[in-house]
Tab-separated table of C-alpha atoms in Angstrom:
chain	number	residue	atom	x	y	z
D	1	UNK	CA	2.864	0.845	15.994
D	2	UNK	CA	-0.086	0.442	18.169
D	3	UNK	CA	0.666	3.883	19.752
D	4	UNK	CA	0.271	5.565	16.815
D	5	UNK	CA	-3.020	3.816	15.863
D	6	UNK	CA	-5.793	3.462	17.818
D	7	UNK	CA	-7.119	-0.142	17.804
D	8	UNK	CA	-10.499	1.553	17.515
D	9	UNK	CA	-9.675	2.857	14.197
D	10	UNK	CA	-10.691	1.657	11.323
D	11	UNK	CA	-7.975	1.948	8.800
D	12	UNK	CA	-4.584	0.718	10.224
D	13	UNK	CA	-1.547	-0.122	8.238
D	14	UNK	CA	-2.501	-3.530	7.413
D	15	UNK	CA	-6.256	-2.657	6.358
D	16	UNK	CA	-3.669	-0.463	3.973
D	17	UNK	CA	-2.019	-3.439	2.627
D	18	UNK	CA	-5.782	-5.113	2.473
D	19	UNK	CA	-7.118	-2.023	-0.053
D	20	UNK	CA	-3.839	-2.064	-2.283
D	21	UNK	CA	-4.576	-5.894	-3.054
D	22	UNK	CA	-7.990	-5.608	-3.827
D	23	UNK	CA	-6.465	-2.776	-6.085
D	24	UNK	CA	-4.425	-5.225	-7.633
D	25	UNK	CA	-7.242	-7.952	-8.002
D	26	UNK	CA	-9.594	-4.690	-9.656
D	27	UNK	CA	-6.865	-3.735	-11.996
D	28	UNK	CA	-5.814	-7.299	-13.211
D	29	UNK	CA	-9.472	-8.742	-13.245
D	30	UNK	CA	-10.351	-5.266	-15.511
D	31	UNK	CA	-7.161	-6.331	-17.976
D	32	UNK	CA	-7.985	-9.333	-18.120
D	33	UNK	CA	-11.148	-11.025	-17.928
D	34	UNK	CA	-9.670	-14.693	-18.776
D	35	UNK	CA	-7.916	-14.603	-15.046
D	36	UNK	CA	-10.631	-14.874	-12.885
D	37	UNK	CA	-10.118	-18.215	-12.094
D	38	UNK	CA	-6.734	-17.721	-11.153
D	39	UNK	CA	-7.675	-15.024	-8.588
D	40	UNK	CA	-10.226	-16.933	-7.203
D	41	UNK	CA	-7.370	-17.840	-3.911
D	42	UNK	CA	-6.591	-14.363	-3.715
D	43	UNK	CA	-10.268	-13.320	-3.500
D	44	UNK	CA	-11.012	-15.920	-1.151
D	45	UNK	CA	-7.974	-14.606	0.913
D	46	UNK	CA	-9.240	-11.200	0.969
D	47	UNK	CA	-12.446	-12.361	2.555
D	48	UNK	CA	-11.275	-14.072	4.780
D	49	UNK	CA	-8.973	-11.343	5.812
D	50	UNK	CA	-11.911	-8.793	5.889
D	51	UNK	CA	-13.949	-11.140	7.798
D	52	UNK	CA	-11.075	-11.142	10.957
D	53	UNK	CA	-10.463	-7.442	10.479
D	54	UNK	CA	-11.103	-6.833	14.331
D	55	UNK	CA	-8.242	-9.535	15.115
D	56	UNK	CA	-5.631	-7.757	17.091
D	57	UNK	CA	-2.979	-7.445	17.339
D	58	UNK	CA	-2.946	-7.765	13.668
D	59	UNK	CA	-0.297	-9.706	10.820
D	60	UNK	CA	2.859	-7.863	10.459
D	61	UNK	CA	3.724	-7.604	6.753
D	62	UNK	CA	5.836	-10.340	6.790
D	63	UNK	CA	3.062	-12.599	8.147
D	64	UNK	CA	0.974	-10.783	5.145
D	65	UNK	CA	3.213	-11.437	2.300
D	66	UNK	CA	4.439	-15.427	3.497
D	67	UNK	CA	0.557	-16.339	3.040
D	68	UNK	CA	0.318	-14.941	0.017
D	69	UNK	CA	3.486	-16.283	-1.145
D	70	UNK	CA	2.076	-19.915	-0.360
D	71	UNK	CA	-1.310	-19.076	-2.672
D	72	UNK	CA	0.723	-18.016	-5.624
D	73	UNK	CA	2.943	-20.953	-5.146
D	74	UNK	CA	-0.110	-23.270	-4.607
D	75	UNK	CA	-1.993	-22.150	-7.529
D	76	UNK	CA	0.861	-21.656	-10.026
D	77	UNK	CA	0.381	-18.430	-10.683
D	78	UNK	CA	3.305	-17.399	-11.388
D	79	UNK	CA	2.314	-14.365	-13.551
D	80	UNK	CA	0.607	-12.831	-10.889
D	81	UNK	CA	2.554	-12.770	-7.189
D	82	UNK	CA	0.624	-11.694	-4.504
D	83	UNK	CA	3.586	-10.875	-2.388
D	84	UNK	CA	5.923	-8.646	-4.951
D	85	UNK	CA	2.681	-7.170	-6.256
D	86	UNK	CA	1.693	-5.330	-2.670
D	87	UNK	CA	5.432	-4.916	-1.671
D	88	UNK	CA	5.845	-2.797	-4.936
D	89	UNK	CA	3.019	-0.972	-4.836
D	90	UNK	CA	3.647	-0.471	-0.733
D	91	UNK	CA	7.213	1.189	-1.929
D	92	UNK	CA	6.082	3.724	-3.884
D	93	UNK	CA	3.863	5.397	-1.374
D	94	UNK	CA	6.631	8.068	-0.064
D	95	UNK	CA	4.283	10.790	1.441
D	96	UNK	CA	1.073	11.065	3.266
D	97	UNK	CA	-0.452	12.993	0.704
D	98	UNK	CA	0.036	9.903	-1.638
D	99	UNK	CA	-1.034	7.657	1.073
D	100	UNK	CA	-4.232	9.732	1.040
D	101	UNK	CA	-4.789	9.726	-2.445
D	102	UNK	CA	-4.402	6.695	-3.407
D	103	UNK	CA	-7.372	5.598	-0.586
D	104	UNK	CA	-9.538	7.982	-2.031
D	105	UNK	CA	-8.869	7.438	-5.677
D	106	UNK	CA	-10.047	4.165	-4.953
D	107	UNK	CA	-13.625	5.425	-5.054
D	108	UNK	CA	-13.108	4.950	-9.123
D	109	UNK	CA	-13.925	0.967	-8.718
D	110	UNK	CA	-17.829	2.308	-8.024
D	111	UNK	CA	-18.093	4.022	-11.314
D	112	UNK	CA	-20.859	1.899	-13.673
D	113	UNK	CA	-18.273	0.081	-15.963
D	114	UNK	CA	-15.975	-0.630	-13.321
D	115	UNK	CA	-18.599	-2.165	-10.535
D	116	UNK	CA	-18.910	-5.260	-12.671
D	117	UNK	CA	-15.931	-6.472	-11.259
D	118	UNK	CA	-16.231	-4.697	-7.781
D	119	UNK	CA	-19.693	-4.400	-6.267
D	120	UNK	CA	-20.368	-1.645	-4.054
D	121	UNK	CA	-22.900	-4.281	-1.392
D	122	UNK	CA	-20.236	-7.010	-2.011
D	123	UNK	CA	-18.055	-7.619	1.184
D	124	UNK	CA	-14.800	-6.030	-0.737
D	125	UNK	CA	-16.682	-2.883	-1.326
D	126	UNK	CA	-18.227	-2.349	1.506
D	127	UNK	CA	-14.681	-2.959	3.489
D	128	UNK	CA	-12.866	-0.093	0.225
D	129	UNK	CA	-16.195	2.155	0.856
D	130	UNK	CA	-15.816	2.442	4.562
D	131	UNK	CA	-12.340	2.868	4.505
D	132	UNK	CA	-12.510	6.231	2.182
D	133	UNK	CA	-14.926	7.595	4.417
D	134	UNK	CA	-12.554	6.819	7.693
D	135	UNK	CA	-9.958	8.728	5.195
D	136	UNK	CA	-12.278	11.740	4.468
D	137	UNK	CA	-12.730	11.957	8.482
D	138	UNK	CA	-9.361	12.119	9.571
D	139	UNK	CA	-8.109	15.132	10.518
D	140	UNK	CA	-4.126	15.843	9.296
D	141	UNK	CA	-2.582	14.889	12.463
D	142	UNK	CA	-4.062	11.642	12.205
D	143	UNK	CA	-3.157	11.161	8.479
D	144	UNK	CA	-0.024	11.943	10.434
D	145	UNK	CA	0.129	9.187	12.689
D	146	UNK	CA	-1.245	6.681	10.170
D	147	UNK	CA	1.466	7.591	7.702
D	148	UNK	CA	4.311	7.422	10.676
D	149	UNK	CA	2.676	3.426	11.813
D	150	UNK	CA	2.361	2.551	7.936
D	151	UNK	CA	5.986	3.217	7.285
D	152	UNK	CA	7.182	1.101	10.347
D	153	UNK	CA	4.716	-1.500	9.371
D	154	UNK	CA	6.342	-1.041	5.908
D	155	UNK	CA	9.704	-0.773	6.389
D	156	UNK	CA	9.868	-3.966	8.932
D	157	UNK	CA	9.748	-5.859	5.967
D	158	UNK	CA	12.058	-4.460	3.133
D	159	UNK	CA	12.240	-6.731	0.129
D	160	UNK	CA	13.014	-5.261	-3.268
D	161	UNK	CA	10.041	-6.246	-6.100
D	162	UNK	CA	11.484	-8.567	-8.592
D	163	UNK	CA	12.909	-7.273	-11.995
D	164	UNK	CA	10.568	-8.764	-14.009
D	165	UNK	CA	7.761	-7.343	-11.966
D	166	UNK	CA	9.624	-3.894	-12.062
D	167	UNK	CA	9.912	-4.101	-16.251
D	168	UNK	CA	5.992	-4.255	-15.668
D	169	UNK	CA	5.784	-0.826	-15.312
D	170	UNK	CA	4.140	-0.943	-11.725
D	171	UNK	CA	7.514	0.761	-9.977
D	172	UNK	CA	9.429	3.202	-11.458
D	173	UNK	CA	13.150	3.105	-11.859
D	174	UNK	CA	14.171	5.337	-9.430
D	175	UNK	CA	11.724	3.941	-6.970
D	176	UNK	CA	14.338	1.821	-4.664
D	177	UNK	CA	16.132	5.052	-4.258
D	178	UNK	CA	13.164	7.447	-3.626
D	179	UNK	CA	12.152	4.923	-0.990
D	180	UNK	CA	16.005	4.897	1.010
D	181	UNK	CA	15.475	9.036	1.110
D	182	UNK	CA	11.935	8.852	2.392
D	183	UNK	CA	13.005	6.205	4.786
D	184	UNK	CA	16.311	8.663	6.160
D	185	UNK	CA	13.843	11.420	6.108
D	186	UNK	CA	11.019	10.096	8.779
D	187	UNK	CA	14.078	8.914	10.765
D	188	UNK	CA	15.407	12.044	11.441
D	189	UNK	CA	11.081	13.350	11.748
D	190	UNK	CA	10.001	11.027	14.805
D	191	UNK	CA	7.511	13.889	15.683
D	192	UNK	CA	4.229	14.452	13.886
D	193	UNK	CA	4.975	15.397	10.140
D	194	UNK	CA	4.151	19.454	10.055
D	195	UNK	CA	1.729	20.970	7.487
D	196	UNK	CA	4.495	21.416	4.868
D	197	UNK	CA	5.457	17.806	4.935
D	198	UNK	CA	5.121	17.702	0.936
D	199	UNK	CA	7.529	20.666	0.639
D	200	UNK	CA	9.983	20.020	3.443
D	201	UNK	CA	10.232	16.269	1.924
D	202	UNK	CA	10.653	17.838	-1.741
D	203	UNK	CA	13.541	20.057	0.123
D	204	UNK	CA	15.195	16.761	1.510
D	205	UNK	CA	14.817	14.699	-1.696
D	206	UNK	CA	16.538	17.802	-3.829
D	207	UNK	CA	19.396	18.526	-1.331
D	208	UNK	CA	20.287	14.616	-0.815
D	209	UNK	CA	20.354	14.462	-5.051
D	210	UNK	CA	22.012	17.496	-5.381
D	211	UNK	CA	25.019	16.235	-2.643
D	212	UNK	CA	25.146	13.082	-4.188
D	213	UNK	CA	26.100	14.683	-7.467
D	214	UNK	CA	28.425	16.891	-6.039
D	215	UNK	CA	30.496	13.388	-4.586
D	216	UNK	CA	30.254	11.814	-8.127
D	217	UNK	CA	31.238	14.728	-9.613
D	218	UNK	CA	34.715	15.022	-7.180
């Protein structure tokens, strides 16, 4: 993974992982303001996290998701699971144009409702600021290589969310089998995705389907 990423970089598949939780801690903490005491390990996790980010080389996701494992089973917070929550919102990231967006869309926790639960000077938004603007730098053939190091980062750990989680509406049905295509489709594309990745994955997605019919049909 380290070939494809630059230690010297600042957004690397498991700063990734570090945006997408704060995510999660923005979108729960804006649902529901009763819960702030119960995220209070995951924001002190987050910190801490933020704190070490030039610790290399850095957790795999494994090592990512058993330590938050241990704070939702030491808080009993069993509503909210650290783990499942990033590993199904991880899943459903199946191109590098969604990988982009969703770093950039993140600029929407600096808006003047939503920065009472995110401020930008606080150590979380500094860490979500600077990482949009590493985003907005990057050429596409380093979107590229980030995409191809998040997807091994990713895919070294494969766990499917939990059902109940799923019935929350944060992964979509289909999502378990969108992820197996995207995950043939970079194996057979070692090499640096090309400019038409969007269309040439669409391609792939519709011709698997379509085969797949075509044996359940027989």
């Amino acid at each position: 993974m380290e070939a494809f990423v630059a230690k010297t970089s600042m957004l690397t598949p498991h700063k990734i992982s570090l945006l997408i939780l704060i995510e999660a801690y923005w979108e729960i903490i804006e649902t529901d303001s009763t819960t702030p005491e119960k995220l209070e390990p995951l924001l002190f996790f987050l910190i801490e996290k933020i704190s070490d980010e030039q610790r290399f080389p850095e957790p795999t996701l494994k090592e990512l998701c058993d330590e938050l494992t241990k704070i939702s089973d030491n808080t009993d917070n069993t509503t909210n699971n650290f783990s499942e929550i990033l590993l199904a919102k991880l899943v459903i990231i199946v191109t590098p144009h969604e990988l982009t967006f969703s770093i950039k869309e993140m600029k929407r926790f600096f808006t003047r409702d939503a920065e009472l639960f995110l401020r930008k000077y606080s150590l979380l938004g500094i860490f979500v600021r600077r990482c949009i603007l590493e985003m907005n730098k990057l050429m596409f053939d380093d979107i590229s290589r980030l995409y191809n190091a998040f997807i091994e980062y990713r895919d070294k750990r494969t766990t499917k969310p939990s059902t109940l989680f799923m019935k929350d509406a944060y992964v979509p049905l289909e999502v378990s089998e969108m992820t197996e295509l995207a995950q043939r489709f970079h194996m057979h594309k070692q090499e640096l995705i090309p400019k038409n990745d969007a269309e040439s994955f669409s391609h792939y997605v519709i011709t698997q389907l379509r085969s797949k019919k075509i044996i359940c049909n027989k």
